[in-house]
């Protein structure tokens, strides 16, 4: 099949979250399976420093933007390994900026215009580059207009008629909502600005637009696909998804095992795999304790959390639990993250008060994230909601037992110790349902009890380390979904 993946982020070009990991890794795996894949994304300022080759193609195009027109250019690059071409849409007024979407937690005021331009550029690029496309795979609100423009405008022309579209929702909380006059920028007729197409409570909603016009919709875990069909996790769009549930599916993200593998990880004090975890992991733990200036004790559990410090990730539960635990337990804690200032203040003050038990690193550091995955005993993810989550997968691979709230992708990947139902995979972590500090604390207590039983703990570690959460599994599911999407749209792939 010929697949074009339209995205606002892809590793190593530009990243703010999991979307970039997916769009950088999935295409490589699809190419390995024998498909023709290309990726298209904006040429942000940071793409210049990604280390990949850049070839300006000298192709100029014009996009109507309301009452004006804007010009863009195409640059060709490729994903690492060279098997997947990447087309970068250059428009410096829109994309030559410090950040991808905004600065100091404030979105750029012209985000609608920027991504309407990008979405239309995707469709123009197909024609200008003469790209063969069977499935046009758009991702998140930034490309929500792609399936709509394809269906409403472009499919009048023969080149686009045989294309089907898939729209993947990576996090339904981010919807790309803009005031109604931005409808003029889309170039689409006002008749589409109605409550069952592009409008949402009086505003233009680009995520809803993508969900309404795509031939298939997917999200990043089966549980999340169910959860977003009702309130509150549907964030107001549950009705749209219920209506389109026949075309909705959930495919777990895979992990990039070339980056996340304790047997080859260059960031670690010692390398290890499932066969020699007892040798390597204690060395990583000791090195991490040293780096974090925590007492070098092998006998106490080291409990870690890495991620965006936001309410979504459950960071409001963790400080309360830590405060209770420091009085009664020797457990050590490490938090790595950046995000809402209130959490920076909270974790900073906790680390200052209890430096022998708590380390807070309020920064973005990929090498430290690797060392934490290897050196910790438990990894906390008490998320309010979690579309897929990657850190629990890294933890499994690194023999660090996840303690999670059973939501979204966490529920689909972690079988809680003592909670396995008949037919479930074997336990590989600990999980709880109720979003409360008490539930988290009790689950951690249970985890610490098992930590004291080395044989049972070893079994949990081994189960997680030997599971396969790589893209090899998930990419095959995407291929099946692309095939279903083509069938649904009544088209066949041109071989
Ligand atoms: P989300 O996409 O919702 O932020 P995921 O778990 O899917 O969450 O992916 C987050 C990714 O970003 C992981 O690779 C994680 O290790 C990384 N990450 C998040 N915060 C930090 C940080 N402060 N330092 C290093 N890596 C981080």
XYZ file of C-alpha atoms and ligand atoms in Angstrom:
522
model
C 0.000 0.000 0.000
C 0.954 3.631 -0.441
C 0.531 5.539 2.777
C 1.039 9.221 3.443
C 1.211 10.162 7.098
C 0.361 13.809 7.793
C 1.432 14.994 11.217
C 2.487 18.072 13.140
C 5.329 16.195 14.913
C 7.701 13.334 14.175
C 10.948 12.234 15.835
C 13.709 13.314 15.141
C 12.341 16.464 13.445
C 10.065 17.967 16.087
C 8.612 16.635 19.323
C 6.409 17.762 22.167
C 4.944 14.352 23.122
C 3.979 10.804 22.199
C 2.568 11.865 18.787
C 6.133 12.479 17.600
C 7.274 9.048 18.799
C 4.440 7.370 16.875
C 4.960 9.320 13.653
C 8.722 8.771 13.723
C 8.595 5.013 14.395
C 5.421 3.640 12.768
C 6.423 4.622 9.184
C 9.777 2.860 9.492
C 8.053 -0.322 10.604
C 5.462 -0.046 7.796
C 8.294 0.308 5.287
C 9.931 -2.767 6.801
C 6.684 -4.640 6.146
C 7.013 -3.734 2.474
C 4.728 -0.704 2.164
C 5.510 2.609 0.493
C 5.300 5.238 3.200
C 5.963 8.958 3.257
C 5.589 11.509 6.056
C 4.715 15.180 5.734
C 5.114 17.772 8.474
C 5.806 21.501 8.872
C 9.377 22.761 8.503
C 9.640 24.263 11.995
C 12.788 26.079 13.038
C 13.927 23.031 15.098
C 13.913 20.681 12.086
C 17.086 22.416 10.887
C 18.966 20.941 13.845
C 17.643 17.373 13.668
C 20.689 16.077 11.824
C 18.776 14.619 8.879
C 19.679 15.620 5.286
C 17.608 18.454 3.764
C 17.036 18.967 0.053
C 14.960 21.992 -1.045
C 12.872 20.754 -3.983
C 12.364 24.161 -5.582
C 8.621 23.520 -5.672
C 6.459 26.500 -4.789
C 2.715 26.335 -4.135
C -0.018 28.784 -3.218
C -2.778 28.215 -0.685
C -5.875 30.447 -0.408
C -6.272 31.608 3.195
C -9.542 33.523 3.537
C -9.157 36.798 1.697
C -5.401 36.355 1.055
C -3.090 33.726 -0.364
C 0.065 32.273 1.174
C 3.028 30.717 -0.567
C 4.892 27.625 0.611
C 7.833 25.467 -0.463
C 8.662 21.789 -0.115
C 11.860 20.337 1.316
C 12.725 16.656 1.112
C 14.336 14.717 3.926
C 14.028 11.190 5.328
C 13.572 9.312 8.584
C 16.703 7.708 10.093
C 17.651 4.636 8.081
C 16.686 6.296 4.826
C 13.713 4.060 3.961
C 10.983 6.669 4.519
C 10.928 10.017 2.696
C 9.812 13.028 4.690
C 8.385 16.154 3.055
C 8.658 19.365 5.032
C 6.273 22.213 4.351
C 8.208 25.445 4.543
C 6.383 28.678 5.302
C 8.617 30.744 7.550
C 5.978 33.228 8.688
C 4.058 30.307 10.204
C 6.709 27.810 11.206
C 10.062 29.578 11.759
C 9.321 30.172 15.451
C 10.773 29.253 18.853
C 8.224 26.547 19.649
C 5.736 24.338 17.823
C 2.414 25.559 19.191
C 3.085 28.494 21.518
C 5.326 29.966 24.208
C 5.016 30.093 28.003
C 1.955 27.782 27.952
C 0.155 30.240 25.646
C -0.854 29.040 22.186
C 0.134 31.172 19.185
C -2.916 33.241 18.273
C -2.758 32.208 14.629
C -2.630 28.447 15.264
C -5.789 27.900 13.261
C -4.318 29.706 10.279
C -0.981 27.874 10.594
C -2.505 24.416 10.550
C -5.208 25.174 7.996
C -2.312 26.198 5.765
C -0.430 23.007 6.595
C -3.494 20.790 5.979
C -4.092 22.325 2.578
C -0.382 22.082 1.791
C -0.595 18.312 2.416
C -3.213 17.939 -0.304
C -1.330 20.219 -2.690
C 1.925 18.325 -2.101
C 0.326 15.065 -3.255
C -0.346 16.652 -6.648
C 2.923 18.552 -6.943
C 5.078 15.595 -5.941
C 2.929 13.164 -7.908
C 2.761 10.992 -4.794
C 0.863 7.741 -5.072
C -1.435 7.578 -2.025
C -3.925 4.851 -1.121
C -4.456 5.857 2.497
C -4.019 9.381 3.742
C -3.373 9.039 7.469
C -3.977 12.284 9.378
C -3.208 12.789 13.063
C -4.781 15.039 15.706
C -6.469 18.414 15.281
C -3.569 20.004 13.423
C -4.451 17.834 10.403
C -8.198 17.590 11.061
C -8.955 19.577 7.930
C -7.161 17.049 5.699
C -9.953 14.415 5.555
C -12.546 17.208 5.144
C -10.808 18.950 2.228
C -10.100 15.569 0.645
C -13.761 14.558 0.758
C -15.345 17.914 0.004
C -12.999 19.388 -2.602
C -10.155 17.244 -3.802
C -12.025 14.030 -4.514
C -13.663 15.742 -7.451
C -10.353 15.267 -9.249
C -9.351 11.768 -10.486
C -5.946 11.795 -8.757
C -7.602 11.896 -5.328
C -10.643 9.761 -6.004
C -9.078 6.482 -5.015
C -7.698 7.709 -1.709
C -9.171 6.727 1.643
C -8.520 8.592 4.875
C -7.758 7.522 8.420
C -7.799 10.005 11.287
C -5.969 9.095 14.503
C -6.833 10.816 17.775
C -3.825 10.789 20.103
C -5.460 12.813 22.885
C -9.066 13.946 22.620
C -8.551 16.714 25.175
C -6.707 18.773 22.539
C -9.321 19.700 19.956
C -8.119 22.751 18.046
C -11.132 24.946 18.777
C -11.266 28.429 17.272
C -13.799 31.225 16.912
C -16.365 30.779 14.175
C -14.883 33.399 11.839
C -11.865 31.144 11.362
C -14.214 29.056 9.226
C -13.358 31.584 6.489
C -9.724 30.429 6.591
C -10.666 26.838 5.807
C -12.054 27.865 2.422
C -14.963 25.446 2.956
C -18.591 26.449 2.540
C -20.438 27.743 5.615
C -22.967 24.955 5.141
C -20.441 22.611 6.822
C -20.447 24.808 9.912
C -23.207 22.892 11.659
C -23.378 20.855 14.869
C -22.919 17.487 13.229
C -19.924 18.481 11.095
C -17.407 21.240 11.870
C -19.090 23.295 14.571
C -18.944 22.611 18.311
C -20.853 24.928 20.656
C -20.511 27.862 18.293
C -16.809 27.294 17.563
C -14.855 25.742 14.734
C -13.511 22.389 16.004
C -10.783 20.838 13.859
C -10.547 17.558 15.792
C -14.273 17.002 15.329
C -13.862 17.900 11.648
C -11.279 15.145 11.182
C -13.453 12.622 13.040
C -16.515 13.441 10.969
C -14.968 13.357 7.496
C -12.424 10.516 7.732
C -13.320 7.071 6.409
C -11.917 5.474 9.590
C -11.037 6.820 13.013
C -8.528 5.291 15.365
C -7.052 6.053 18.714
C -4.056 4.701 20.576
C -5.541 1.938 22.740
C -8.710 -0.135 22.757
C -9.702 0.942 26.232
C -9.329 4.633 25.324
C -11.454 4.024 22.203
C -14.221 2.830 24.536
C -13.685 5.496 27.179
C -13.972 8.432 24.779
C -17.425 7.290 23.698
C -18.812 8.610 26.963
C -18.418 11.547 29.308
C -16.160 12.826 30.816
C -13.294 11.313 28.792
C -14.960 12.065 25.452
C -14.489 15.773 26.323
C -17.801 16.668 24.680
C -17.159 14.690 21.489
C -18.571 11.418 22.857
C -21.723 11.825 20.767
C -19.735 12.085 17.530
C -17.793 8.948 18.419
C -20.890 6.986 19.413
C -22.365 7.924 16.070
C -19.226 6.717 14.271
C -18.367 3.791 16.544
C -18.531 1.343 13.610
C -15.448 2.963 12.085
C -13.588 3.560 15.374
C -10.788 1.290 16.546
C -7.921 1.350 19.040
C -4.329 0.326 18.292
C -1.678 0.519 20.998
C 1.431 2.529 20.281
C 4.572 0.450 20.114
C 7.851 1.366 21.731
C 11.006 2.141 19.841
C 13.270 -0.700 20.941
C 16.296 0.807 19.224
C 16.097 3.663 21.742
C 14.591 1.826 24.719
C 16.469 -1.392 25.353
C 18.487 -1.988 28.547
C 20.774 -4.391 26.668
C 22.070 -1.646 24.360
C 21.209 1.609 26.161
C 24.313 3.883 26.115
C 23.003 5.981 29.017
C 23.228 3.195 31.611
C 25.915 2.349 34.167
C 25.446 -1.331 33.236
C 23.609 -3.060 30.425
C 21.305 -6.006 31.070
C 18.480 -8.092 29.690
C 15.950 -10.551 31.107
C 18.630 -13.246 31.498
C 21.010 -11.196 33.621
C 18.787 -8.566 35.205
C 19.999 -9.520 38.687
C 23.515 -8.473 37.690
C 22.899 -5.250 35.765
C 19.891 -3.630 37.376
C 21.338 -3.324 40.929
C 24.340 -1.481 39.433
C 21.977 0.920 37.647
C 20.056 1.458 40.873
C 23.220 2.209 42.854
C 24.449 4.604 40.141
C 21.106 6.405 40.072
C 21.007 6.759 43.852
C 24.489 8.247 43.696
C 23.532 10.637 40.904
C 20.415 11.753 42.819
C 22.334 12.001 46.134
C 20.043 9.456 47.763
C 21.452 6.888 50.245
C 22.801 3.868 48.330
C 20.438 1.266 49.732
C 19.535 -1.833 47.727
C 16.947 -2.971 50.277
C 14.491 -0.046 49.985
C 12.250 0.434 46.958
C 13.105 3.312 44.646
C 9.823 4.655 43.247
C 9.943 6.824 40.119
C 7.746 8.996 37.973
C 8.685 10.703 34.697
C 6.412 12.848 32.592
C 4.586 16.090 31.972
C 3.702 17.545 35.389
C 0.011 18.001 34.683
C -3.283 17.021 36.298
C -3.794 14.469 33.489
C -0.843 12.426 34.708
C -2.100 12.225 38.302
C 0.574 14.479 39.759
C -1.954 15.846 42.231
C -2.137 12.409 43.937
C 1.591 11.791 44.272
C 2.637 14.622 46.681
C -0.078 13.652 49.158
C 1.047 10.038 49.123
C 4.729 10.990 49.453
C 3.948 13.242 52.407
C 2.236 10.374 54.223
C 4.907 7.854 53.326
C 8.003 9.796 54.323
C 6.889 9.596 57.958
C 6.568 5.821 58.022
C 8.629 4.249 55.268
C 12.196 4.233 53.986
C 11.083 4.158 50.339
C 12.937 6.574 48.044
C 11.253 8.733 45.397
C 12.416 10.366 42.201
C 10.352 12.713 40.049
C 11.531 13.881 36.628
C 9.293 16.285 34.770
C 8.297 19.755 33.715
C 4.863 21.285 33.564
C 2.426 23.219 35.721
C 4.280 25.633 38.075
C 2.285 24.463 41.096
C 3.851 20.991 40.745
C 7.328 22.455 40.314
C 6.867 24.267 43.628
C 5.398 21.228 45.415
C 8.073 18.738 44.382
C 10.877 21.248 44.926
C 9.772 21.886 48.488
C 9.299 18.166 49.209
C 12.809 17.423 47.919
C 14.244 20.236 50.066
C 12.502 18.959 53.184
C 13.398 15.287 52.716
C 16.598 15.206 50.650
C 17.487 11.727 51.932
C 14.248 10.283 50.556
C 13.072 12.461 47.653
C 14.856 13.710 44.518
C 13.085 16.114 42.160
C 14.578 16.946 38.758
C 12.316 19.545 37.205
C 13.751 19.514 33.698
C 13.476 17.624 30.422
C 16.318 15.117 30.233
C 16.137 12.085 27.983
C 19.364 10.484 29.348
C 18.120 10.817 32.925
C 14.735 9.351 31.886
C 16.660 6.296 30.641
C 18.715 6.018 33.835
C 15.566 6.298 35.954
C 13.811 3.559 33.982
C 16.810 1.304 34.602
C 17.588 2.265 38.204
C 14.117 2.407 39.766
C 12.206 -0.543 41.201
C 8.696 0.808 40.599
C 7.288 3.294 38.116
C 4.217 5.331 39.057
C 1.561 6.336 36.509
C -1.613 7.233 38.391
C -3.109 9.025 35.366
C -6.608 10.495 35.356
C -6.719 9.355 31.751
C -4.021 7.949 29.463
C -4.675 7.439 25.741
C -1.794 4.954 25.487
C 1.204 5.903 27.614
C 4.733 4.913 26.709
C 6.543 5.066 30.014
C 4.837 1.969 31.392
C 6.089 0.057 28.338
C 9.652 1.324 28.829
C 9.359 0.316 32.508
C 8.313 -3.221 31.603
C 11.278 -3.572 29.277
C 13.677 -2.236 31.935
C 12.357 -4.549 34.676
C 10.819 -1.660 36.617
C 7.397 -2.686 37.852
C 4.616 -0.260 36.829
C 2.050 0.909 39.368
C -0.779 2.422 37.340
C -4.342 3.594 37.392
C -6.353 1.252 35.146
C -7.327 3.697 32.421
C -6.814 3.815 28.637
C -3.571 2.251 27.437
C -2.476 1.584 31.024
C -5.450 -0.765 31.446
C -4.629 -2.460 28.128
C -0.985 -3.127 28.961
C -0.766 -3.693 32.722
C -2.333 -6.671 34.467
C -2.421 -5.833 38.159
C -0.940 -8.342 40.594
C -3.829 -10.114 42.331
C -6.330 -8.630 39.857
C -5.930 -10.984 36.894
C -9.248 -12.346 35.654
C -9.479 -15.692 33.829
C -8.021 -15.260 30.341
C -5.946 -12.194 31.279
C -2.212 -12.210 30.585
C -0.070 -12.852 33.691
C 0.456 -10.026 36.177
C 3.176 -7.550 35.158
C 2.477 -4.688 37.560
C 0.007 -3.196 40.027
C -3.148 -1.275 39.230
C -6.052 0.488 40.873
C -9.332 1.998 39.679
C -10.414 4.796 41.995
C -8.718 8.123 41.364
C -7.710 8.920 44.940
C -4.543 9.224 47.046
C -5.871 6.423 49.248
C -6.224 3.968 46.356
C -2.741 4.871 45.092
C -1.249 4.552 48.562
C -2.864 1.144 49.201
C -1.676 -0.161 45.841
C 1.837 1.061 46.537
C 1.679 -0.618 49.929
C 0.763 -3.901 48.196
C 3.626 -3.384 45.736
C 6.098 -2.774 48.574
C 4.889 -5.952 50.326
C 5.640 -7.953 47.171
C 9.007 -6.166 46.818
C 9.884 -7.823 50.163
C 9.275 -11.259 48.568
C 12.181 -11.529 46.096
C 10.914 -14.639 44.290
C 7.481 -13.152 43.519
C 9.040 -9.818 42.564
C 11.453 -11.570 40.235
C 8.527 -13.256 38.512
C 6.783 -9.893 37.951
C 9.984 -8.375 36.540
C 10.573 -11.334 34.215
C 6.998 -11.314 32.903
C 7.251 -7.629 31.941
C 10.737 -7.873 30.442
C 9.791 -10.768 28.195
C 6.670 -9.170 26.720
C 6.803 -7.690 23.231
C 5.448 -4.121 23.022
C 7.437 -3.202 19.949
C 6.119 -1.523 16.797
C 6.464 -4.843 14.968
C 3.173 -5.908 16.606
C 1.272 -2.614 16.311
C 2.349 -1.791 12.740
C 0.686 -5.002 11.506
C -2.546 -3.843 13.127
C -2.262 -0.514 11.290
C -1.830 -2.395 8.016
C -5.050 -4.297 8.717
C -6.771 -1.041 9.542
C -5.533 0.600 6.323
C -6.940 -2.387 4.413
C -10.304 -2.091 6.187
C -10.291 1.656 5.509
C -9.778 1.113 1.779
C -12.552 -1.473 1.690
C -14.866 0.780 3.645
C -14.228 3.604 1.222
C -14.873 1.191 -1.646
C -11.358 1.464 -3.024
C -8.494 -0.893 -3.716
C -4.804 -0.220 -3.293
C -2.939 0.265 -6.550
C 0.027 -2.117 -6.557
P 2.456 12.081 26.651
O 2.610 11.917 25.162
O 1.045 12.179 27.126
O 3.317 13.169 27.230
P 3.682 9.437 26.841
O 3.944 8.535 28.027
O 2.932 8.845 25.699
O 2.986 10.743 27.381
O 5.098 9.961 26.251
C 5.885 10.875 26.942
C 7.301 10.776 26.421
O 8.034 11.938 26.807
C 8.076 9.596 26.978
O 9.045 9.212 26.024
C 8.758 10.201 28.233
O 9.896 9.512 28.668
C 9.106 11.565 27.709
N 9.202 12.594 28.766
C 8.208 13.307 29.331
N 8.701 14.203 30.230
C 10.037 14.040 30.230
C 11.129 14.671 30.938
N 10.923 15.636 31.822
N 12.379 14.272 30.639
C 12.604 13.297 29.731
N 11.631 12.658 29.039
C 10.367 13.023 29.289
